[in-house]
Amino acid sequence: MNLFYVPVLALLAVFTIYPVISGIQLSFTNWDGYSADRAFAGLENYGRLLTDSTFRSVFVNTLIYGIGSTAIQQVLGLGLALALNRRFRLRGAVRAVVYLPVLISPIIMGVMYYLLFQYNFGALNTVIEAFGGEKVVWFEKGSTAVAIVVIVNSLQYVGVSMIIYLAGLQSIPEDLTQAASLDGASGWKLFWHITLPLLQPAFATSIVLNLIGGLKLYDVIKVLTGGGPGYATNSVSTYISVVYFNDQSAGYASAMGVALFVVIALCTLALNALLNRTRVEM
């Protein structure tokens, strides 16, 4: 074995493999996260997942964050890629501006959007009042707050999809598009029959990355809504921290982490299989 692999394998073992194995082991205990006592609890924590109504609601939220953010990012990312693939002045600057939020910490983005949606002195309510309207309690309803979290997460990471689709567009041979144009294809037909099928690898990469990011969403929720009102905007990731630190139930929190890991793995495998089946070779 090449010795250059040793540092990487050591880091992988310490920071990935060991925590996963440790988390699985803890999910079969009743550990509180602090004491030295760890009694074996069998499948009790996993059975509790099936009866916990709060977990079911935050699991639905997690699916909404994952699927909703992924759908929005694909539409916006592809649209931006098509627009920014054309030649015009300041094209590089516009690309940089669209991608810039990806480089900003989710915590900072959460604070920025909190100041935007804040009830008192928030930017949106200040504008509404300036035009004679009444202030809006943006996070009063759970459904509205969940939608805001989806939009905020989508806007921050749409630059990732844009870059992936730009790379896909630039990898399409010009000979194909020129030949299709000579055959009479243009506009929508050219996009639907040539561009879109050849973007399947880009679709696969972008969708999988965005879905994984949405399903494990944590930072923005913690800063923007704190999981409220009540538990209405919690994802599985944020609910794990609540159960671990507030309820002092590390074993149950570990079981939720294992369940989330399995869901993400299954979604990734299923999506890869589905998208690879429809891939078009150039």
CSV table of N, CA, C and O in Angstrom, one decimal, residues 153-272:
chain,number,residue,atom,x,y,z
A,153,ASN,N,-32.3,28.4,2.6
A,153,ASN,CA,-31.3,27.4,2.3
A,153,ASN,C,-31.1,27.3,0.8
A,153,ASN,O,-30.0,27.2,0.3
A,154,SER,N,-32.2,27.4,0.0
A,154,SER,CA,-32.1,27.3,-1.4
A,154,SER,C,-31.3,28.5,-2.0
A,154,SER,O,-30.4,28.3,-2.9
A,155,LEU,N,-31.5,29.7,-1.5
A,155,LEU,CA,-30.8,30.9,-2.1
A,155,LEU,C,-29.4,30.8,-1.7
A,155,LEU,O,-28.5,31.3,-2.5
A,156,GLN,N,-29.0,30.3,-0.6
A,156,GLN,CA,-27.6,30.2,-0.2
A,156,GLN,C,-26.8,29.3,-1.1
A,156,GLN,O,-25.7,29.6,-1.5
A,157,TYR,N,-27.4,28.1,-1.4
A,157,TYR,CA,-26.6,27.1,-2.1
A,157,TYR,C,-27.0,26.9,-3.6
A,157,TYR,O,-26.6,26.0,-4.2
A,158,VAL,N,-27.8,27.9,-4.1
A,158,VAL,CA,-28.1,27.8,-5.5
A,158,VAL,C,-26.9,27.9,-6.4
A,158,VAL,O,-26.8,27.4,-7.5
A,159,GLY,N,-25.8,28.6,-5.9
A,159,GLY,CA,-24.6,28.7,-6.6
A,159,GLY,C,-23.9,27.4,-6.9
A,159,GLY,O,-23.2,27.3,-7.9
A,160,VAL,N,-24.1,26.4,-6.0
A,160,VAL,CA,-23.5,25.1,-6.2
A,160,VAL,C,-24.1,24.5,-7.5
A,160,VAL,O,-23.4,24.0,-8.4
A,161,SER,N,-25.4,24.5,-7.6
A,161,SER,CA,-26.1,24.0,-8.7
A,161,SER,C,-25.7,24.7,-10.0
A,161,SER,O,-25.5,24.1,-11.1
A,162,MET,N,-25.6,26.0,-9.9
A,162,MET,CA,-25.3,26.8,-11.1
A,162,MET,C,-23.9,26.4,-11.6
A,162,MET,O,-23.7,26.2,-12.8
A,163,ILE,N,-22.9,26.2,-10.7
A,163,ILE,CA,-21.6,25.9,-11.2
A,163,ILE,C,-21.6,24.5,-11.8
A,163,ILE,O,-20.9,24.2,-12.8
A,164,ILE,N,-22.3,23.5,-11.2
A,164,ILE,CA,-22.4,22.2,-11.8
A,164,ILE,C,-23.0,22.2,-13.2
A,164,ILE,O,-22.5,21.5,-14.1
A,165,TYR,N,-24.1,23.0,-13.3
A,165,TYR,CA,-24.8,23.0,-14.6
A,165,TYR,C,-23.9,23.8,-15.6
A,165,TYR,O,-24.0,23.5,-16.8
A,166,LEU,N,-23.2,24.8,-15.2
A,166,LEU,CA,-22.3,25.5,-16.1
A,166,LEU,C,-21.3,24.6,-16.6
A,166,LEU,O,-20.9,24.6,-17.8
A,167,ALA,N,-20.7,23.7,-15.7
A,167,ALA,CA,-19.7,22.8,-16.2
A,167,ALA,C,-20.3,21.8,-17.2
A,167,ALA,O,-19.7,21.4,-18.2
A,168,GLY,N,-21.6,21.4,-16.9
A,168,GLY,CA,-22.2,20.4,-17.8
A,168,GLY,C,-22.5,21.1,-19.2
A,168,GLY,O,-22.3,20.4,-20.2
A,169,LEU,N,-22.9,22.3,-19.2
A,169,LEU,CA,-23.2,23.0,-20.4
A,169,LEU,C,-21.9,23.2,-21.3
A,169,LEU,O,-22.0,23.0,-22.5
A,170,GLN,N,-20.8,23.5,-20.6
A,170,GLN,CA,-19.6,23.7,-21.3
A,170,GLN,C,-18.9,22.4,-21.8
A,170,GLN,O,-18.0,22.5,-22.6
A,171,SER,N,-19.4,21.3,-21.3
A,171,SER,CA,-18.9,20.0,-21.7
A,171,SER,C,-19.6,19.4,-22.9
A,171,SER,O,-19.2,18.4,-23.5
A,172,ILE,N,-20.7,20.1,-23.3
A,172,ILE,CA,-21.5,19.6,-24.4
A,172,ILE,C,-20.8,20.0,-25.7
A,172,ILE,O,-20.5,21.2,-25.9
A,173,PRO,N,-20.5,19.1,-26.6
A,173,PRO,CA,-19.8,19.4,-27.8
A,173,PRO,C,-20.6,20.4,-28.7
A,173,PRO,O,-21.8,20.2,-28.9
A,174,GLU,N,-19.9,21.4,-29.2
A,174,GLU,CA,-20.6,22.4,-30.0
A,174,GLU,C,-21.0,21.8,-31.3
A,174,GLU,O,-22.0,22.2,-32.0
A,175,ASP,N,-20.3,20.7,-31.8
A,175,ASP,CA,-20.7,20.0,-33.0
A,175,ASP,C,-22.2,19.5,-33.0
A,175,ASP,O,-22.9,19.6,-34.0
A,176,LEU,N,-22.6,19.0,-31.8
A,176,LEU,CA,-23.9,18.5,-31.7
A,176,LEU,C,-25.0,19.6,-31.8
A,176,LEU,O,-26.0,19.4,-32.5
A,177,THR,N,-24.7,20.7,-31.1
A,177,THR,CA,-25.7,21.7,-31.2
A,177,THR,C,-25.8,22.4,-32.5
A,177,THR,O,-26.8,22.8,-33.0
A,178,GLN,N,-24.6,22.5,-33.2
A,178,GLN,CA,-24.6,23.1,-34.5
A,178,GLN,C,-25.3,22.2,-35.5
A,178,GLN,O,-26.0,22.6,-36.4
A,179,ALA,N,-25.0,20.8,-35.4
A,179,ALA,CA,-25.7,19.9,-36.3
A,179,ALA,C,-27.2,19.9,-36.1
A,179,ALA,O,-28.0,19.9,-37.1
A,180,ALA,N,-27.6,20.0,-34.8
A,180,ALA,CA,-29.1,20.1,-34.6
A,180,ALA,C,-29.7,21.3,-35.1
A,180,ALA,O,-30.8,21.3,-35.6
A,181,SER,N,-28.9,22.4,-35.0
A,181,SER,CA,-29.4,23.7,-35.6
A,181,SER,C,-29.6,23.6,-37.1
A,181,SER,O,-30.5,24.2,-37.6
A,182,LEU,N,-28.6,23.0,-37.7
A,182,LEU,CA,-28.7,22.8,-39.2
A,182,LEU,C,-29.9,22.0,-39.6
A,182,LEU,O,-30.5,22.2,-40.7
A,183,ASP,N,-30.3,21.1,-38.7
A,183,ASP,CA,-31.4,20.2,-39.0
A,183,ASP,C,-32.8,20.9,-38.7
A,183,ASP,O,-33.8,20.3,-38.8
A,184,GLY,N,-32.7,22.1,-38.2
A,184,GLY,CA,-33.9,22.9,-37.9
A,184,GLY,C,-34.3,23.0,-36.5
A,184,GLY,O,-35.3,23.6,-36.2
A,185,ALA,N,-33.5,22.4,-35.6
A,185,ALA,CA,-33.8,22.5,-34.2
A,185,ALA,C,-33.3,23.9,-33.6
A,185,ALA,O,-32.2,24.3,-33.9
A,186,SER,N,-34.2,24.5,-32.8
A,186,SER,CA,-33.8,25.8,-32.2
A,186,SER,C,-34.6,26.0,-31.0
A,186,SER,O,-35.7,25.4,-30.8
A,187,GLY,N,-34.2,26.9,-30.1
A,187,GLY,CA,-34.9,27.3,-29.0
A,187,GLY,C,-35.2,26.1,-28.1
A,187,GLY,O,-34.4,25.4,-27.6
A,188,TRP,N,-36.6,26.0,-27.8
A,188,TRP,CA,-37.0,24.9,-26.9
A,188,TRP,C,-36.7,23.5,-27.3
A,188,TRP,O,-36.3,22.7,-26.5
A,189,LYS,N,-36.8,23.2,-28.6
A,189,LYS,CA,-36.5,21.9,-29.2
A,189,LYS,C,-35.0,21.6,-28.9
A,189,LYS,O,-34.7,20.4,-28.6
A,190,LEU,N,-34.2,22.5,-29.2
A,190,LEU,CA,-32.7,22.3,-29.0
A,190,LEU,C,-32.4,22.0,-27.5
A,190,LEU,O,-31.6,21.1,-27.2
A,191,PHE,N,-33.1,22.8,-26.6
A,191,PHE,CA,-32.8,22.6,-25.2
A,191,PHE,C,-33.4,21.2,-24.8
A,191,PHE,O,-32.7,20.5,-24.0
A,192,TRP,N,-34.6,20.9,-25.2
A,192,TRP,CA,-35.3,19.7,-24.7
A,192,TRP,C,-34.7,18.4,-25.2
A,192,TRP,O,-34.5,17.4,-24.5
A,193,HIS,N,-34.2,18.4,-26.5
A,193,HIS,CA,-33.8,17.2,-27.1
A,193,HIS,C,-32.2,17.0,-27.1
A,193,HIS,O,-31.7,15.9,-27.3
A,194,ILE,N,-31.5,18.1,-27.0
A,194,ILE,CA,-30.0,18.0,-27.0
A,194,ILE,C,-29.4,18.4,-25.6
A,194,ILE,O,-28.8,17.6,-25.0
A,195,THR,N,-29.7,19.6,-25.2
A,195,THR,CA,-29.1,20.1,-24.0
A,195,THR,C,-29.5,19.3,-22.7
A,195,THR,O,-28.6,18.8,-22.0
A,196,LEU,N,-30.8,19.2,-22.5
A,196,LEU,CA,-31.3,18.5,-21.3
A,196,LEU,C,-30.8,17.1,-21.2
A,196,LEU,O,-30.3,16.7,-20.1
A,197,PRO,N,-30.9,16.2,-22.2
A,197,PRO,CA,-30.4,14.8,-22.0
A,197,PRO,C,-29.0,14.8,-21.7
A,197,PRO,O,-28.5,13.9,-21.0
A,198,LEU,N,-28.2,15.7,-22.3
A,198,LEU,CA,-26.7,15.6,-22.1
A,198,LEU,C,-26.3,16.2,-20.8
A,198,LEU,O,-25.1,16.1,-20.4
A,199,LEU,N,-27.3,16.8,-20.1
A,199,LEU,CA,-27.0,17.3,-18.7
A,199,LEU,C,-27.3,16.3,-17.6
A,199,LEU,O,-27.3,16.7,-16.4
A,200,GLN,N,-27.6,15.1,-18.0
A,200,GLN,CA,-28.0,14.1,-17.0
A,200,GLN,C,-26.9,13.9,-15.9
A,200,GLN,O,-27.2,13.8,-14.7
A,201,PRO,N,-25.6,13.8,-16.3
A,201,PRO,CA,-24.6,13.7,-15.2
A,201,PRO,C,-24.6,14.8,-14.3
A,201,PRO,O,-24.4,14.7,-13.1
A,202,ALA,N,-24.8,16.0,-14.8
A,202,ALA,CA,-24.8,17.2,-14.0
A,202,ALA,C,-26.1,17.2,-13.1
A,202,ALA,O,-26.0,17.5,-11.9
A,203,PHE,N,-27.2,16.7,-13.6
A,203,PHE,CA,-28.4,16.6,-12.8
A,203,PHE,C,-28.1,15.6,-11.6
A,203,PHE,O,-28.5,15.9,-10.5
A,204,ALA,N,-27.5,14.5,-11.9
A,204,ALA,CA,-27.3,13.5,-10.9
A,204,ALA,C,-26.4,14.1,-9.8
A,204,ALA,O,-26.7,13.9,-8.6
A,205,THR,N,-25.3,14.8,-10.2
A,205,THR,CA,-24.4,15.3,-9.1
A,205,THR,C,-25.1,16.4,-8.3
A,205,THR,O,-25.1,16.4,-7.1
A,206,SER,N,-25.8,17.3,-9.0
A,206,SER,CA,-26.4,18.4,-8.3
A,206,SER,C,-27.6,18.0,-7.4
A,206,SER,O,-27.7,18.4,-6.2
A,207,ILE,N,-28.4,17.1,-7.9
A,207,ILE,CA,-29.6,16.6,-7.1
A,207,ILE,C,-29.1,15.9,-5.8
A,207,ILE,O,-29.6,16.1,-4.7
A,208,VAL,N,-28.1,15.0,-6.0
A,208,VAL,CA,-27.6,14.2,-4.8
A,208,VAL,C,-27.0,15.1,-3.8
A,208,VAL,O,-27.3,15.0,-2.6
A,209,LEU,N,-26.1,16.1,-4.2
A,209,LEU,CA,-25.5,17.0,-3.3
A,209,LEU,C,-26.5,17.9,-2.6
A,209,LEU,O,-26.4,18.0,-1.3
A,210,ASN,N,-27.5,18.4,-3.3
A,210,ASN,CA,-28.5,19.3,-2.7
A,210,ASN,C,-29.4,18.5,-1.8
A,210,ASN,O,-29.7,19.1,-0.7
A,211,LEU,N,-29.7,17.3,-2.1
A,211,LEU,CA,-30.6,16.5,-1.3
A,211,LEU,C,-29.9,16.2,0.0
A,211,LEU,O,-30.5,16.3,1.1
A,212,ILE,N,-28.7,15.8,0.0
A,212,ILE,CA,-28.0,15.4,1.2
A,212,ILE,C,-27.9,16.7,2.1
A,212,ILE,O,-28.1,16.6,3.3
A,213,GLY,N,-27.5,17.8,1.5
A,213,GLY,CA,-27.4,19.0,2.3
A,213,GLY,C,-28.7,19.4,2.9
A,213,GLY,O,-28.8,19.9,4.1
A,214,GLY,N,-29.8,19.3,2.2
A,214,GLY,CA,-31.1,19.6,2.7
A,214,GLY,C,-31.6,18.7,3.8
A,214,GLY,O,-32.2,19.1,4.8
A,215,LEU,N,-31.3,17.4,3.7
A,215,LEU,CA,-31.8,16.4,4.7
A,215,LEU,C,-31.0,16.6,6.0
A,215,LEU,O,-31.6,16.2,7.1
A,216,LYS,N,-29.8,17.1,6.0
A,216,LYS,CA,-29.0,17.2,7.2
A,216,LYS,C,-29.0,18.7,7.7
A,216,LYS,O,-28.1,19.1,8.5
A,217,LEU,N,-29.9,19.5,7.2
A,217,LEU,CA,-29.9,20.9,7.5
A,217,LEU,C,-29.9,21.2,9.0
A,217,LEU,O,-30.7,20.6,9.7
A,218,TYR,N,-29.1,22.1,9.5
A,218,TYR,CA,-29.0,22.4,10.9
A,218,TYR,C,-28.7,23.8,11.2
A,218,TYR,O,-29.6,24.5,11.9
A,219,ASP,N,-27.6,24.4,10.7
A,219,ASP,CA,-27.2,25.7,11.2
A,219,ASP,C,-28.2,26.8,11.0
A,219,ASP,O,-28.5,27.6,11.9
A,220,VAL,N,-28.8,26.9,9.8
A,220,VAL,CA,-29.7,28.0,9.4
A,220,VAL,C,-31.0,27.9,10.3
A,220,VAL,O,-31.5,28.9,10.8
A,221,ILE,N,-31.4,26.7,10.6
A,221,ILE,CA,-32.6,26.5,11.4
A,221,ILE,C,-32.3,27.0,12.8
A,221,ILE,O,-33.2,27.7,13.4
A,222,LYS,N,-31.2,26.6,13.4
A,222,LYS,CA,-30.8,27.0,14.8
A,222,LYS,C,-30.8,28.5,14.9
A,222,LYS,O,-31.2,29.1,15.9
A,223,VAL,N,-30.2,29.2,13.9
A,223,VAL,CA,-30.1,30.6,14.0
A,223,VAL,C,-31.3,31.4,13.7
A,223,VAL,O,-31.7,32.4,14.3
A,224,LEU,N,-32.0,30.9,12.6
A,224,LEU,CA,-33.1,31.7,12.1
A,224,LEU,C,-34.4,31.5,12.9
A,224,LEU,O,-35.1,32.5,13.2
A,225,THR,N,-34.7,30.3,13.3
A,225,THR,CA,-36.0,30.0,14.0
A,225,THR,C,-35.8,29.4,15.4
A,225,THR,O,-36.7,29.4,16.2
A,226,GLY,N,-34.6,28.8,15.6
A,226,GLY,CA,-34.4,28.1,16.9
A,226,GLY,C,-35.2,26.8,17.0
A,226,GLY,O,-35.4,26.2,18.0
A,227,GLY,N,-35.8,26.4,15.8
A,227,GLY,CA,-36.6,25.2,15.8
A,227,GLY,C,-38.1,25.5,16.1
A,227,GLY,O,-38.9,24.7,16.0
A,228,GLY,N,-38.4,26.8,16.4
A,228,GLY,CA,-39.8,27.2,16.8
A,228,GLY,C,-40.5,27.7,15.5
A,228,GLY,O,-40.0,27.7,14.4
A,229,PRO,N,-41.8,28.0,15.8
A,229,PRO,CA,-42.5,28.0,17.1
A,229,PRO,C,-42.7,26.6,17.6
A,229,PRO,O,-43.1,25.7,16.9
A,230,GLY,N,-42.4,26.4,18.9
A,230,GLY,CA,-42.4,25.0,19.5
A,230,GLY,C,-41.4,24.2,18.8
A,230,GLY,O,-40.2,24.5,18.8
A,231,TYR,N,-41.8,23.0,18.2
A,231,TYR,CA,-40.9,22.2,17.5
A,231,TYR,C,-41.2,22.3,16.0
A,231,TYR,O,-40.7,21.4,15.2
A,232,ALA,N,-41.9,23.3,15.6
A,232,ALA,CA,-42.5,23.3,14.2
A,232,ALA,C,-41.5,23.3,13.1
A,232,ALA,O,-41.8,22.9,12.0
A,233,THR,N,-40.3,23.9,13.3
A,233,THR,CA,-39.4,24.0,12.2
A,233,THR,C,-38.1,23.2,12.4
A,233,THR,O,-37.2,23.2,11.7
A,234,ASN,N,-38.1,22.3,13.4
A,234,ASN,CA,-37.0,21.5,13.7
A,234,ASN,C,-36.8,20.5,12.6
A,234,ASN,O,-37.8,19.9,12.0
A,235,SER,N,-35.6,20.2,12.2
A,235,SER,CA,-35.2,19.0,11.4
A,235,SER,C,-34.8,17.9,12.3
A,235,SER,O,-34.7,18.1,13.5
A,236,VAL,N,-34.5,16.8,11.7
A,236,VAL,CA,-34.0,15.7,12.6
A,236,VAL,C,-32.7,16.1,13.2
A,236,VAL,O,-32.4,15.8,14.4
A,237,SER,N,-31.8,16.8,12.5
A,237,SER,CA,-30.5,17.2,13.0
A,237,SER,C,-30.7,18.1,14.2
A,237,SER,O,-30.0,17.9,15.2
A,238,THR,N,-31.6,19.1,14.1
A,238,THR,CA,-31.7,20.0,15.3
A,238,THR,C,-32.4,19.4,16.4
A,238,THR,O,-32.2,19.6,17.6
A,239,TYR,N,-33.4,18.4,16.1
A,239,TYR,CA,-34.1,17.7,17.2
A,239,TYR,C,-33.1,16.8,17.9
A,239,TYR,O,-33.3,16.6,19.1
A,240,ILE,N,-32.1,16.3,17.2
A,240,ILE,CA,-31.1,15.4,17.9
A,240,ILE,C,-30.4,16.2,19.0
A,240,ILE,O,-30.2,15.8,20.1
A,241,SER,N,-30.1,17.5,18.7
A,241,SER,CA,-29.4,18.3,19.7
A,241,SER,C,-30.3,18.6,20.9
A,241,SER,O,-29.9,18.7,22.0
A,242,VAL,N,-31.6,18.8,20.6
A,242,VAL,CA,-32.6,19.1,21.7
A,242,VAL,C,-32.7,17.9,22.6
A,242,VAL,O,-32.6,18.0,23.8
A,243,VAL,N,-32.8,16.7,22.0
A,243,VAL,CA,-33.0,15.5,22.8
A,243,VAL,C,-31.7,15.2,23.6
A,243,VAL,O,-31.7,14.8,24.7
A,244,TYR,N,-30.5,15.4,23.0
A,244,TYR,CA,-29.3,15.1,23.6
A,244,TYR,C,-29.0,16.1,24.8
A,244,TYR,O,-28.8,15.6,25.9
A,245,PHE,N,-29.1,17.4,24.5
A,245,PHE,CA,-28.7,18.3,25.6
A,245,PHE,C,-29.8,18.7,26.5
A,245,PHE,O,-29.6,18.9,27.7
A,246,ASN,N,-31.0,18.9,26.0
A,246,ASN,CA,-32.1,19.3,26.9
A,246,ASN,C,-32.8,18.1,27.6
A,246,ASN,O,-33.0,18.3,28.8
A,247,ASP,N,-33.0,17.0,26.9
A,247,ASP,CA,-33.6,15.9,27.5
A,247,ASP,C,-32.6,14.9,28.1
A,247,ASP,O,-33.0,14.0,28.8
A,248,GLN,N,-31.3,15.1,27.8
A,248,GLN,CA,-30.3,14.3,28.4
A,248,GLN,C,-30.5,12.8,28.0
A,248,GLN,O,-30.5,11.9,28.9
A,249,SER,N,-30.8,12.6,26.7
A,249,SER,CA,-31.1,11.2,26.3
A,249,SER,C,-30.2,10.9,25.1
A,249,SER,O,-30.7,10.9,23.9
A,250,ALA,N,-29.0,10.7,25.3
A,250,ALA,CA,-28.0,10.5,24.3
A,250,ALA,C,-28.2,9.2,23.5
A,250,ALA,O,-28.0,9.2,22.3
A,251,GLY,N,-28.7,8.2,24.1
A,251,GLY,CA,-29.0,6.9,23.4
A,251,GLY,C,-30.1,7.1,22.4
A,251,GLY,O,-30.0,6.7,21.2
A,252,TYR,N,-31.1,7.8,22.8
A,252,TYR,CA,-32.2,8.1,21.8
A,252,TYR,C,-31.8,9.0,20.7
A,252,TYR,O,-32.1,8.8,19.5
A,253,ALA,N,-31.0,10.0,21.1
A,253,ALA,CA,-30.5,10.9,20.0
A,253,ALA,C,-29.6,10.2,19.0
A,253,ALA,O,-29.6,10.5,17.8
A,254,SER,N,-28.8,9.2,19.5
A,254,SER,CA,-28.0,8.4,18.6
A,254,SER,C,-28.8,7.6,17.7
A,254,SER,O,-28.5,7.4,16.5
A,255,ALA,N,-29.9,7.0,18.2
A,255,ALA,CA,-30.8,6.3,17.4
A,255,ALA,C,-31.4,7.1,16.2
A,255,ALA,O,-31.5,6.7,15.1
A,256,MET,N,-31.7,8.4,16.6
A,256,MET,CA,-32.2,9.3,15.5
A,256,MET,C,-31.1,9.6,14.5
A,256,MET,O,-31.4,9.7,13.3
A,257,GLY,N,-29.9,9.7,15.0
A,257,GLY,CA,-28.8,10.0,14.0
A,257,GLY,C,-28.6,8.8,13.1
A,257,GLY,O,-28.3,9.0,11.9
A,258,VAL,N,-28.7,7.6,13.6
A,258,VAL,CA,-28.5,6.4,12.8
A,258,VAL,C,-29.7,6.3,11.8
A,258,VAL,O,-29.4,6.0,10.6
A,259,ALA,N,-30.9,6.6,12.2
A,259,ALA,CA,-32.0,6.6,11.3
A,259,ALA,C,-31.8,7.6,10.2
A,259,ALA,O,-32.1,7.3,9.0
A,260,LEU,N,-31.4,8.8,10.5
A,260,LEU,CA,-31.1,9.8,9.5
A,260,LEU,C,-30.0,9.4,8.5
A,260,LEU,O,-30.2,9.6,7.3
A,261,PHE,N,-29.0,8.8,9.1
A,261,PHE,CA,-27.9,8.3,8.2
A,261,PHE,C,-28.4,7.3,7.2
A,261,PHE,O,-28.1,7.3,6.0
A,262,VAL,N,-29.3,6.3,7.7
A,262,VAL,CA,-29.9,5.3,6.8
A,262,VAL,C,-30.7,5.9,5.8
A,262,VAL,O,-30.7,5.5,4.6
A,263,VAL,N,-31.6,6.9,6.1
A,263,VAL,CA,-32.5,7.6,5.2
A,263,VAL,C,-31.6,8.3,4.1
A,263,VAL,O,-31.9,8.2,2.9
A,264,ILE,N,-30.6,9.0,4.5
A,264,ILE,CA,-29.8,9.7,3.5
A,264,ILE,C,-29.1,8.7,2.6
A,264,ILE,O,-29.0,8.9,1.4
A,265,ALA,N,-28.5,7.6,3.1
A,265,ALA,CA,-27.9,6.6,2.3
A,265,ALA,C,-28.8,6.0,1.3
A,265,ALA,O,-28.5,5.8,0.1
A,266,LEU,N,-30.0,5.6,1.8
A,266,LEU,CA,-31.0,5.0,0.9
A,266,LEU,C,-31.4,6.0,-0.2
A,266,LEU,O,-31.6,5.6,-1.4
A,267,CYS,N,-31.7,7.2,0.1
A,267,CYS,CA,-32.1,8.2,-0.9
A,267,CYS,C,-31.0,8.4,-1.9
A,267,CYS,O,-31.2,8.5,-3.1
A,268,THR,N,-29.7,8.5,-1.4
A,268,THR,CA,-28.6,8.7,-2.3
A,268,THR,C,-28.5,7.5,-3.3
A,268,THR,O,-28.3,7.7,-4.5
A,269,LEU,N,-28.5,6.3,-2.8
A,269,LEU,CA,-28.4,5.1,-3.6
A,269,LEU,C,-29.6,5.0,-4.6
A,269,LEU,O,-29.3,4.7,-5.8
A,270,ALA,N,-30.8,5.3,-4.2
A,270,ALA,CA,-31.9,5.2,-5.1
A,270,ALA,C,-31.9,6.3,-6.2
A,270,ALA,O,-32.1,6.0,-7.3
A,271,LEU,N,-31.4,7.5,-5.8
A,271,LEU,CA,-31.3,8.6,-6.8
A,271,LEU,C,-30.2,8.3,-7.8
A,271,LEU,O,-30.4,8.5,-9.0
A,272,ASN,N,-29.1,7.8,-7.3
A,272,ASN,CA,-28.0,7.4,-8.2
A,272,ASN,C,-28.4,6.4,-9.2
A,272,ASN,O,-28.1,6.4,-10.4
